[in-house]
Coordinates of C-alpha atoms in Angstrom, one line a residue:
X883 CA 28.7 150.2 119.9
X884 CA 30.8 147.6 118.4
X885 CA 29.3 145.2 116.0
X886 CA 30.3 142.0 115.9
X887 CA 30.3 140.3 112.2
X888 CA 29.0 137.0 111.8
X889 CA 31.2 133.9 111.3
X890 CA 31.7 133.0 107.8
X891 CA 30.0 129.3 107.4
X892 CA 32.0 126.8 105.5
X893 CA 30.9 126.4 101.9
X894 CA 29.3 123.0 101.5
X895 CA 31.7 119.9 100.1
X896 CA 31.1 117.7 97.4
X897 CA 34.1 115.5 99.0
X898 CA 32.0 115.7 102.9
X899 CA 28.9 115.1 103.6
X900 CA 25.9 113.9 106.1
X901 CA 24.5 111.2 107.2
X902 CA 20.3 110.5 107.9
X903 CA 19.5 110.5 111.0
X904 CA 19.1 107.9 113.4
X905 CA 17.9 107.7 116.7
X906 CA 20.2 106.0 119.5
X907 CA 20.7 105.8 123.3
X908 CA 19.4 104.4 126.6
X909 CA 15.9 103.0 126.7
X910 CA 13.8 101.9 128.8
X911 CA 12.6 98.1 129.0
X912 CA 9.3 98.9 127.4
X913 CA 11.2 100.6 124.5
X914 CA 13.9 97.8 124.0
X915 CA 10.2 95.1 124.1
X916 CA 9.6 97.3 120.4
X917 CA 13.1 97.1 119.0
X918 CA 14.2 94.9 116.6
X919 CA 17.2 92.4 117.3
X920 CA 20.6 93.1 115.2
X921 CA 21.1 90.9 112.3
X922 CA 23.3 87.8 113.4
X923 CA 26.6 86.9 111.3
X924 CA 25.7 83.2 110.6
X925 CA 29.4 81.6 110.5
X926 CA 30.7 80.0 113.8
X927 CA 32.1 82.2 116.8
X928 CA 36.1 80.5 115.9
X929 CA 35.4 81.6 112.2
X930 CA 34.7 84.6 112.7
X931 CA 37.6 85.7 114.8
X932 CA 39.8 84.4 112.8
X933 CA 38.5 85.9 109.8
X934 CA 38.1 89.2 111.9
X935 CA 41.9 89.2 112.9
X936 CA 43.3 88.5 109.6
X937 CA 41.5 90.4 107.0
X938 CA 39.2 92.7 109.0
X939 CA 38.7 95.2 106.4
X940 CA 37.5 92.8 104.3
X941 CA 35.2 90.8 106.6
X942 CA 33.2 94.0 108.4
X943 CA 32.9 95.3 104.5
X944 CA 31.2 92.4 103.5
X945 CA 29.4 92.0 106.8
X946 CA 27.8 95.7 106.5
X947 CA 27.0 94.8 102.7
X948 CA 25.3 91.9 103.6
X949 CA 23.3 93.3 107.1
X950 CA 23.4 96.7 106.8
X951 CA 24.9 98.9 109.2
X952 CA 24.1 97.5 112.5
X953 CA 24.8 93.6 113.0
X954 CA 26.1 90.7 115.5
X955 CA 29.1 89.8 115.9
X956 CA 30.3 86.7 118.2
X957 CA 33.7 85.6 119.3
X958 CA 35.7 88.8 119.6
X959 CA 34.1 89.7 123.2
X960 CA 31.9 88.3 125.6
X961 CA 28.4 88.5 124.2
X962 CA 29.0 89.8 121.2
X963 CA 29.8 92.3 119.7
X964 CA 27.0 94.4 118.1
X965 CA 28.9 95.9 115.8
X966 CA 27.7 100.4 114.4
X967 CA 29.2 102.8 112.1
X968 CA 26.5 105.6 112.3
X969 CA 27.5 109.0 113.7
X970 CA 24.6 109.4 115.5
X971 CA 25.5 105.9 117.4
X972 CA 28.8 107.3 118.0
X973 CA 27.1 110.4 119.4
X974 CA 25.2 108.3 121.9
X975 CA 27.9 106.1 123.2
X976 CA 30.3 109.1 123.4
X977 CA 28.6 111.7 125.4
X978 CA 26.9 108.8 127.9
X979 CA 27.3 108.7 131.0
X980 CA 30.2 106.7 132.0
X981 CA 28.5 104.2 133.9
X982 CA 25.6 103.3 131.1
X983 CA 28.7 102.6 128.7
X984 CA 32.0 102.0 130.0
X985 CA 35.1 101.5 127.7
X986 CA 35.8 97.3 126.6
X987 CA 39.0 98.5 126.6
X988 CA 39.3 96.9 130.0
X989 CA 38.8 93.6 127.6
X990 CA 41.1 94.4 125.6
X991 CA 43.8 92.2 123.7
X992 CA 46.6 95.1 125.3
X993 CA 45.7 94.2 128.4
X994 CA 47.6 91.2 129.3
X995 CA 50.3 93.5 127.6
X996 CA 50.1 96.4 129.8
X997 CA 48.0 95.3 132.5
X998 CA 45.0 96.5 134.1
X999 CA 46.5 99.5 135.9
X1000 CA 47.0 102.2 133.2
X1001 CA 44.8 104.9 131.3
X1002 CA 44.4 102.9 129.0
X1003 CA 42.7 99.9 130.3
X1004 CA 41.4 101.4 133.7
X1005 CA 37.9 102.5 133.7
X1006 CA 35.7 104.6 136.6
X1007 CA 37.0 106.4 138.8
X1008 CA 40.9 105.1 138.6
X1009 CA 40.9 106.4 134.7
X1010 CA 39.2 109.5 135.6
X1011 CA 41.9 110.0 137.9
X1012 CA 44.8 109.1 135.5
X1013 CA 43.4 110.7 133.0
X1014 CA 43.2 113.9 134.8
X1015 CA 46.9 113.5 136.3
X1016 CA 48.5 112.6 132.4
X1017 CA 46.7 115.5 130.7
X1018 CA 48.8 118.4 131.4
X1019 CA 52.1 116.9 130.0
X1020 CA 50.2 116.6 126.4
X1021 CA 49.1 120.0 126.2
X1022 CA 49.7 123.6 125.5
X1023 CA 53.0 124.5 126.4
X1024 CA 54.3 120.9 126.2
X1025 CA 53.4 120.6 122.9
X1026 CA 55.8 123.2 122.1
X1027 CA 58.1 121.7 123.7
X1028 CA 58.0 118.2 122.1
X1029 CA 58.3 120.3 118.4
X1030 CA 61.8 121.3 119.0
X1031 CA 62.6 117.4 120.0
X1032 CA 60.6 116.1 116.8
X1033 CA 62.5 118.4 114.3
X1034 CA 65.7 117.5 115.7
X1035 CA 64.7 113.6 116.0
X1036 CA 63.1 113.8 112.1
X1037 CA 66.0 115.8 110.6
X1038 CA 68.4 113.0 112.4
X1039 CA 66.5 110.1 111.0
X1040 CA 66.3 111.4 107.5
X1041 CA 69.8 111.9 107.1
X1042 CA 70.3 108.4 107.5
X1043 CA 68.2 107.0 104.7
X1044 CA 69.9 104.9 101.8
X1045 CA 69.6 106.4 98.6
X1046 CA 68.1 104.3 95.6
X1047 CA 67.8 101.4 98.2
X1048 CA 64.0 99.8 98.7
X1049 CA 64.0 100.2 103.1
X1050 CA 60.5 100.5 104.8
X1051 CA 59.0 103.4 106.7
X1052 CA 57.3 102.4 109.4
X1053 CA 60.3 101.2 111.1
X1054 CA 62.6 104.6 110.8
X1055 CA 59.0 106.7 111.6
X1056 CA 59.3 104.4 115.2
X1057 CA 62.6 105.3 115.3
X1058 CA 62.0 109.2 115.3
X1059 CA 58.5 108.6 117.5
X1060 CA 60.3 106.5 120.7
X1061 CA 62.6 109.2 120.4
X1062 CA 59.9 111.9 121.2
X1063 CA 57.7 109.9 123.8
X1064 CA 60.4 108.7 125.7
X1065 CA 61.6 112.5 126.1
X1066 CA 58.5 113.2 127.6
X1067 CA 58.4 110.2 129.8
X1068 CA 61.8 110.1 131.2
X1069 CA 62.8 113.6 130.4
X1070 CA 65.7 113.1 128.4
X1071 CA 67.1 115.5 125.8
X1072 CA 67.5 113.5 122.7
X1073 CA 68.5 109.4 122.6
X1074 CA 69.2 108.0 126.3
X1075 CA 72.9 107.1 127.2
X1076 CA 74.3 104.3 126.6
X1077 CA 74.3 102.0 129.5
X1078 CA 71.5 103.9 131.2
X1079 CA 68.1 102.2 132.5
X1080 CA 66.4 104.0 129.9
X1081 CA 68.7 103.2 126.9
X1082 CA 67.9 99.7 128.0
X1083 CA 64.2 100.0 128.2
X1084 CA 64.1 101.5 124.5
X1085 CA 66.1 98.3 122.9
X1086 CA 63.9 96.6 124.6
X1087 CA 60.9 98.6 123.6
X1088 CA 62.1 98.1 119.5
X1089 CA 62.8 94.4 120.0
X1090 CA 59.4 93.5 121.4
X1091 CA 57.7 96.0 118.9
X1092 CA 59.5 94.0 116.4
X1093 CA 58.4 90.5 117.4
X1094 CA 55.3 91.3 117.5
X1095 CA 55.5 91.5 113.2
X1096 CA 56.6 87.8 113.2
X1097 CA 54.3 84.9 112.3
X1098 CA 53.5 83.4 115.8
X1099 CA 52.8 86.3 116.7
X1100 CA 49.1 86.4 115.3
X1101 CA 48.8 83.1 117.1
X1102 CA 49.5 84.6 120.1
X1103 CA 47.3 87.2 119.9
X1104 CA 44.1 84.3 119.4
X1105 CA 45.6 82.6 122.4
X1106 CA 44.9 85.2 124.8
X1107 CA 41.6 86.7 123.3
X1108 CA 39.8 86.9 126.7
X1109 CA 42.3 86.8 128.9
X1110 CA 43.5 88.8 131.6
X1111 CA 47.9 87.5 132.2
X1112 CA 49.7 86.6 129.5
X1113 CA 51.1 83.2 129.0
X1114 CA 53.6 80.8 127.1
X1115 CA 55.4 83.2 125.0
X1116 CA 54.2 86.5 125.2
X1117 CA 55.0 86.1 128.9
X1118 CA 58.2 85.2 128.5
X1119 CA 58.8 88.3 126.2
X1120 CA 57.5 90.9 128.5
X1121 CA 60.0 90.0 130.7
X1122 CA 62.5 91.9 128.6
X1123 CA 60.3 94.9 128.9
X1124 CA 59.4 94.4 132.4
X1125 CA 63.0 93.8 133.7
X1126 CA 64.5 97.6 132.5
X1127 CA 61.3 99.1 132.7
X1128 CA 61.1 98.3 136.5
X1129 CA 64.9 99.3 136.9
X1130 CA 64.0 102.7 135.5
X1131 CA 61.4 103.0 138.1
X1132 CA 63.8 101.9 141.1
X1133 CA 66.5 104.4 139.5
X1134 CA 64.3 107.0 139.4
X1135 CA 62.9 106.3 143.2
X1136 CA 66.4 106.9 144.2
X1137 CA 66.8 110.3 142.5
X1138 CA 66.2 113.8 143.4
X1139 CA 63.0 114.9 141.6
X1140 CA 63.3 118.4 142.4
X1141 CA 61.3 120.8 139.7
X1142 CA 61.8 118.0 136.8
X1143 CA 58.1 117.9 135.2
X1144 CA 58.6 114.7 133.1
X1145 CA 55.8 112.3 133.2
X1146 CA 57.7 109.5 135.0
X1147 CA 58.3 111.9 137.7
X1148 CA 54.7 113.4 137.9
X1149 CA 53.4 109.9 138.5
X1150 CA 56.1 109.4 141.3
X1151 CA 55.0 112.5 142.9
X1152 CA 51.3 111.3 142.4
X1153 CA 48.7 110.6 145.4
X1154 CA 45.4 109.2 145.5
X1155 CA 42.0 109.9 147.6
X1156 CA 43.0 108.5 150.1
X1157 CA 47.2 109.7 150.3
X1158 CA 48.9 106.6 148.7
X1159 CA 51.4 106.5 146.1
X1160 CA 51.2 104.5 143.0
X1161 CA 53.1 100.9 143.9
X1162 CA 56.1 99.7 141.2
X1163 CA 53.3 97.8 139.2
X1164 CA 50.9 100.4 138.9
X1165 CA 54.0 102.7 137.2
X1166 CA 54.7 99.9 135.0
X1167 CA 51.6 99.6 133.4
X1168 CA 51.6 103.2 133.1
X1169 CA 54.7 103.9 131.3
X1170 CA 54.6 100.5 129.0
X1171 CA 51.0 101.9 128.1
X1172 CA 52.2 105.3 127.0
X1173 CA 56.0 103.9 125.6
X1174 CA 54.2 101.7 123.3
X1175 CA 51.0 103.3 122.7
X1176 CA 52.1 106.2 122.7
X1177 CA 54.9 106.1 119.3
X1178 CA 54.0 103.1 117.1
X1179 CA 50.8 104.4 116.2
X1180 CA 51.5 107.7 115.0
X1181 CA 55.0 106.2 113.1
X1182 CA 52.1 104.1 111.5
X1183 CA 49.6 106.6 110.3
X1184 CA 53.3 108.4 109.2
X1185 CA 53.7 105.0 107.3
X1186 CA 50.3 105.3 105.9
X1187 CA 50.7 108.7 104.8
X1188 CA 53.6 107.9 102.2
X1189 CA 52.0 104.3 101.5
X1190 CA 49.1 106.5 100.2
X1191 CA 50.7 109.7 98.7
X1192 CA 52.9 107.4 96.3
X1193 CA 49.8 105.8 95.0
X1194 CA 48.0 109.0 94.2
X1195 CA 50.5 111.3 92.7
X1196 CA 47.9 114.2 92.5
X1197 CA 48.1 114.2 96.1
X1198 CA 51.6 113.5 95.8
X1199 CA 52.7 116.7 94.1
X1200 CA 50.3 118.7 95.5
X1201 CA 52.0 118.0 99.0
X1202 CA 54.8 118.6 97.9
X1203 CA 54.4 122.0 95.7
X1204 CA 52.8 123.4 99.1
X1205 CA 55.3 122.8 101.0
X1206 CA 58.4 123.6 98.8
X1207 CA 57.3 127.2 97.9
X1208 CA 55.7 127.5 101.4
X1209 CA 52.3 128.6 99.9
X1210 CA 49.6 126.6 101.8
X1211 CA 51.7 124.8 103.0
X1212 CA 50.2 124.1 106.0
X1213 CA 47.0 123.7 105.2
X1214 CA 47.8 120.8 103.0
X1215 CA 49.7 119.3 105.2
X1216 CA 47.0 119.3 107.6
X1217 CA 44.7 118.1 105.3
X1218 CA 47.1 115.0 104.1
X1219 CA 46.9 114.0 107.7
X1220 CA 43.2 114.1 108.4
X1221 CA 42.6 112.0 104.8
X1222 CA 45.1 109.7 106.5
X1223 CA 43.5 109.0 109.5
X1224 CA 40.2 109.1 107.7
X1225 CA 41.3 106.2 105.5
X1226 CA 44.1 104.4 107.0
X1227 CA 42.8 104.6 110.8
X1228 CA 45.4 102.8 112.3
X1229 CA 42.8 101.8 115.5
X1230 CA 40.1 100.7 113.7
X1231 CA 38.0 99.4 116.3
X1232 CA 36.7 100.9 119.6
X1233 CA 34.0 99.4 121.9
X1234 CA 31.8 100.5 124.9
X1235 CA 30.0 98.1 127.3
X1236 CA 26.4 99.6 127.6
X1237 CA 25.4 98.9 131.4
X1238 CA 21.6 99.6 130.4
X1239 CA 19.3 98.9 127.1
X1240 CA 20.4 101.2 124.4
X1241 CA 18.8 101.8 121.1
X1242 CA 21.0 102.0 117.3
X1243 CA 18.4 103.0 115.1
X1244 CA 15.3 100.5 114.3
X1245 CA 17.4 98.2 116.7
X1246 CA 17.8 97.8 120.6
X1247 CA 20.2 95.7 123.0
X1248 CA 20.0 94.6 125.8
X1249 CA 21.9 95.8 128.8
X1250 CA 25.7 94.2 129.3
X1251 CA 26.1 93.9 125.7
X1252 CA 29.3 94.9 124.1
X1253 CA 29.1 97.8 121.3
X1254 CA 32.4 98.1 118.8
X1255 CA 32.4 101.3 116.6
X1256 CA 33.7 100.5 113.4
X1257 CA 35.9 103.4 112.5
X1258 CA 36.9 101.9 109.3
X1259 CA 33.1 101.4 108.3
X1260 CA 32.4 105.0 109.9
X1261 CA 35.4 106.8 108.0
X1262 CA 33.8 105.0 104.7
X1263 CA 30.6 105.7 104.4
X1264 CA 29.4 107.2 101.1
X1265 CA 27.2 109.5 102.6
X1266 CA 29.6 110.7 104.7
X1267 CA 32.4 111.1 102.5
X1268 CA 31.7 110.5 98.5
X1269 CA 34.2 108.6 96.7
X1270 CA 35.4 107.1 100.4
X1271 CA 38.1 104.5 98.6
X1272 CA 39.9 107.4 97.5
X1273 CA 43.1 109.6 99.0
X1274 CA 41.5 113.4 98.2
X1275 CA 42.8 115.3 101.1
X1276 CA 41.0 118.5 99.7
X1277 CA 37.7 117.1 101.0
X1278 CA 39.8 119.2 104.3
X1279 CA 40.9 122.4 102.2
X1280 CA 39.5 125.4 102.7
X1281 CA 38.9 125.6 106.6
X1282 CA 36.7 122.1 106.7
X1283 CA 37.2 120.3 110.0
X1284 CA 36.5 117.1 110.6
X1285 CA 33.2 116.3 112.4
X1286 CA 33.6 115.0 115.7
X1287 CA 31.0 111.4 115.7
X1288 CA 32.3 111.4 112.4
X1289 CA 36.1 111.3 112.0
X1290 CA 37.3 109.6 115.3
X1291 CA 40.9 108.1 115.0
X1292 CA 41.3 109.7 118.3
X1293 CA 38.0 107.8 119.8
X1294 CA 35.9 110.6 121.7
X1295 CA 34.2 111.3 125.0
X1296 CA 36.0 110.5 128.1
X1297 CA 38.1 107.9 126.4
X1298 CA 39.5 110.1 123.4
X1299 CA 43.2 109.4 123.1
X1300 CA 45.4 111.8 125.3
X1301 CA 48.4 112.0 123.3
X1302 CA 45.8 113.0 120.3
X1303 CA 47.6 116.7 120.5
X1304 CA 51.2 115.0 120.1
X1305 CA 50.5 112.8 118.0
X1306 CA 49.1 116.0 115.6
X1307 CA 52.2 117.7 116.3
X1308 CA 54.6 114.7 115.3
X1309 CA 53.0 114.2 111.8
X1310 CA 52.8 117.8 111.1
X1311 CA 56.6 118.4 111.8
X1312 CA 57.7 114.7 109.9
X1313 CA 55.2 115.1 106.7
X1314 CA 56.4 118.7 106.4
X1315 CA 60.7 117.4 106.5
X1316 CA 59.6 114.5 104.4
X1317 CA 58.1 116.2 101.5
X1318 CA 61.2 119.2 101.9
X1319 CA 63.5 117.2 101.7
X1320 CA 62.8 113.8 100.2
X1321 CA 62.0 112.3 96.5
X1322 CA 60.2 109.0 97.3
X1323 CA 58.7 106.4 95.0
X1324 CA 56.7 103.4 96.0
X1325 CA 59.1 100.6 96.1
X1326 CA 56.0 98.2 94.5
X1327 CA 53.3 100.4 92.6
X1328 CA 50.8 98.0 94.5
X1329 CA 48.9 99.4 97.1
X1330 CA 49.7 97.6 100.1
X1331 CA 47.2 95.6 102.2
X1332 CA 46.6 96.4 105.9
X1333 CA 47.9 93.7 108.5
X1334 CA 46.3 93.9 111.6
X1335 CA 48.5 93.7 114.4
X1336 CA 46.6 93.3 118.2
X1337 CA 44.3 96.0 117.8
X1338 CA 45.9 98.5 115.3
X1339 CA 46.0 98.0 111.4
X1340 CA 49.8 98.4 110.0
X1341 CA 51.1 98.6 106.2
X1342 CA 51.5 95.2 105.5
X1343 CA 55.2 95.7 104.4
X1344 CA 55.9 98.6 106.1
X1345 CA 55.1 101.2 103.4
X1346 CA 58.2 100.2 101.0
X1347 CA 59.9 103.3 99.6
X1348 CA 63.0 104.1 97.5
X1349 CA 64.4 107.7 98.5
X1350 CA 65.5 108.8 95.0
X1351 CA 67.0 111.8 96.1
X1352 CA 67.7 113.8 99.5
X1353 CA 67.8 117.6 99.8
X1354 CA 70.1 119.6 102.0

């Protein structure tokens, strides 16, 4: 008879903790009658958004101070939103069925970006099915895969950094991530051609990613809270996505696709229900959903990683011993990236629509009332993680993992990012060159504040760096 020894538990964490309980979910109209109302956020709906979009940490910090975990937003959404940051909310909203509490992302700012046709902004049935169809090509084997492409692309970037020159990161960590997802898209080995579709569609790709950091471009972004198309000048600059990205899809129409497994052709090949193929609008939103979604937020949380690391040297060096005499290496590298995410979550919003009265602790809502997660407030809560305003990546050491309702840069449920997988793969292979190869100081010794940018928060320069010295 074999005997089977137990698991080993994971010794507690002074660094991780637990929350209290509180009770949350759908209730019933009798319920909701004994519920109290959320606390509302007494400053005019106009105020509020634009206090929300330009210093968001700042303004939900101060609201949860002031009303406590659960309280009202208005001017962000329709009818509110009621804004959480208790796992066990998290929980409820998560594992619901999809009906009671359907992603807002279908009222999301992206969407008169990249439309209401992709996995991102679809919800029911047509995301289910997306979903299901997209999975596969971020998984398992292609995961491997993408590695070999994201050495080659990071040890190609590197190379070309300026020695003893101030240059920000996020821009060259882009560089290396369109690289990768646009391999997996189009199925091209390394940079497109020049003069090809695709080599197009990535210059166009960078340009609009980079107009989106100029100043009108937070106006913008107020102008078409709400909205569906987009208009004056965002309009005018998705054309120059729209124009190669649609003669990519006619090129590839043409073409044999044959055994090629790359995502573009996958969706070509694709049928609903009912037989049909996806029309040239419907691939559009697709591949502009995973093009830009799909690289400028991890090349962010890469940015992050270094913004913080130079500001806590113990960090710093112990990332750095690990991975130069290869003992732990791994491990700390892990753990740098979970702290990241945990306090830099580059989305650090998410929100579900609950079709039904739902209950968040002493509190209840009514039915078609908007619910946003705050993952900043979530990935900061004392209880949750002690000393939360500081970068201690050994709260992850030791074979800790991160609790699902409570570390969710990835959201969760239904809705939890696809690429999640990649994007793990990316930073492990990047962080790991980086801190081989590369002495970096912080170009200003000043943390830097976090911009927020549509709906992801950004290193307000760009994590600023000097590379003091580059190793073979």
């Amino acid at each position: 008879m074999t005997t089977i020894a137990p698991e080993t538990p994971t010794p507690p964490s002074p660094l991780v903790g637990e929350a209290p309980p509180s009770p949350a979910g759908p209730v019933d109209a009798a319920a909701l009658a004994g519920l109290a109302e959320p606390p509302s956020l007494p400053l005019p709906p106009l105020v509020q958004s634009l206090r929300f979009s330009q210093r968001q940490i700042e303004f939900v910090f101060g609201a949860r101070r002031r009303y406590g975990e659960v309280f009202r937003m208005r001017g962000i959404v329709s009818g509110g939103p009621i804004m959480t940051s208790h796992p066990d909310h998290v929980r409820s909203l998560f594992t619901a069925k999809p009906e009671q509490a359907p992603s807002l992302t279908k009222e999301s700012p992206l969407r008169p970006i990249v439309g209401p046709n992709s996995v991102l902004t679809a919800v029911g049935p047509r995301h289910l099915r997306q979903r299901k169809l997209l999975l596969p090509p971020f998984h398992g084997e292609a995961i491997e895969a993408y590695t070999r492409m994201i050495t080659a692309a990071a040890e190609r970037e590197i190379d070309r950094w300026p020695i003893g020159e101030a240059f920000s990161l996020a821009p060259r960590m882009q560089a290396i991530t369109l690289d990768v997802i646009m391999a997996g898209i189009f199925g091209i080995e390394g940079r497109p051609a020049p003069g090809t579709p695709e080599a197009r569609l990535r210059a166009a790709v960078k340009g609009f990613v980079a107009s989106s950091m100029r100043p009108g471009a937070k106006v913008s972004e107020l102008i078409h809270l709400g909205r569906e198309e987009p208009i004056g000048l965002l309009r005018l600059a998705l054309g120059t996505l729209d124009r190669p990205t649609y003669e990519v899809i006619r090129a590839r129409r043409r073409a044999e696709l044959g055994e090629r497994h790359d995502i573009l052709s996958l969706l070509l090949q694709a049928r609903t229900e009912e037989g049909e193929a996806l029309d040239d609008k419907e691939l559009r939103d697709e591949l502009l959903t995973l093009v830009l979604a799909g690289h400028e937020t991890t090349a962010n949380s890469l940015a992050w990683a270094w913004e913080r690391l130079l500001r806590f040297p113990d960090a710093h060096e112990a990332l750095l011993d690990a991975v130069r005499s290869e003992d732990g290496a791994e491990e700390r590298v892990e753990a740098t990236i979970v702290e990241t995410m945990r306090s830099r979550p580059v989305i650090p919003l998410i929100g579900r629509r609950v079709t039904v009265p739902w209950q968040l602790g002493e509190f209840g809502v009514a039915a078609d009332t908007p619910i946003g997660i705050s993952i900043l407030l979530l990935h900061h809560r004392e209880d949750l993680y002690p000393d939360p305003f500081s970068f201690r990546p050994e709260r992850w050491l030791g074979g800790r993992k991160p609790g699902t309702y409570e570390w969710i840069p990835f959201g969760g449920g239904i809705r939890r990012c696809l690429g999640a997988a990649l994007a793990m793969a990316e930073q492990r292979v990047v962080l790991t060159a980086m801190a081989r190869r590369l002495d970096l100081e912080a170009a200003d010794p000043a943390p830097e504040r976090a911009l927020h940018r549509n709906v992801t928060m950004i290193p307000a320069h760009g994590a600023r760096v000097v590379l003091r010295s580059r190793r073979a």
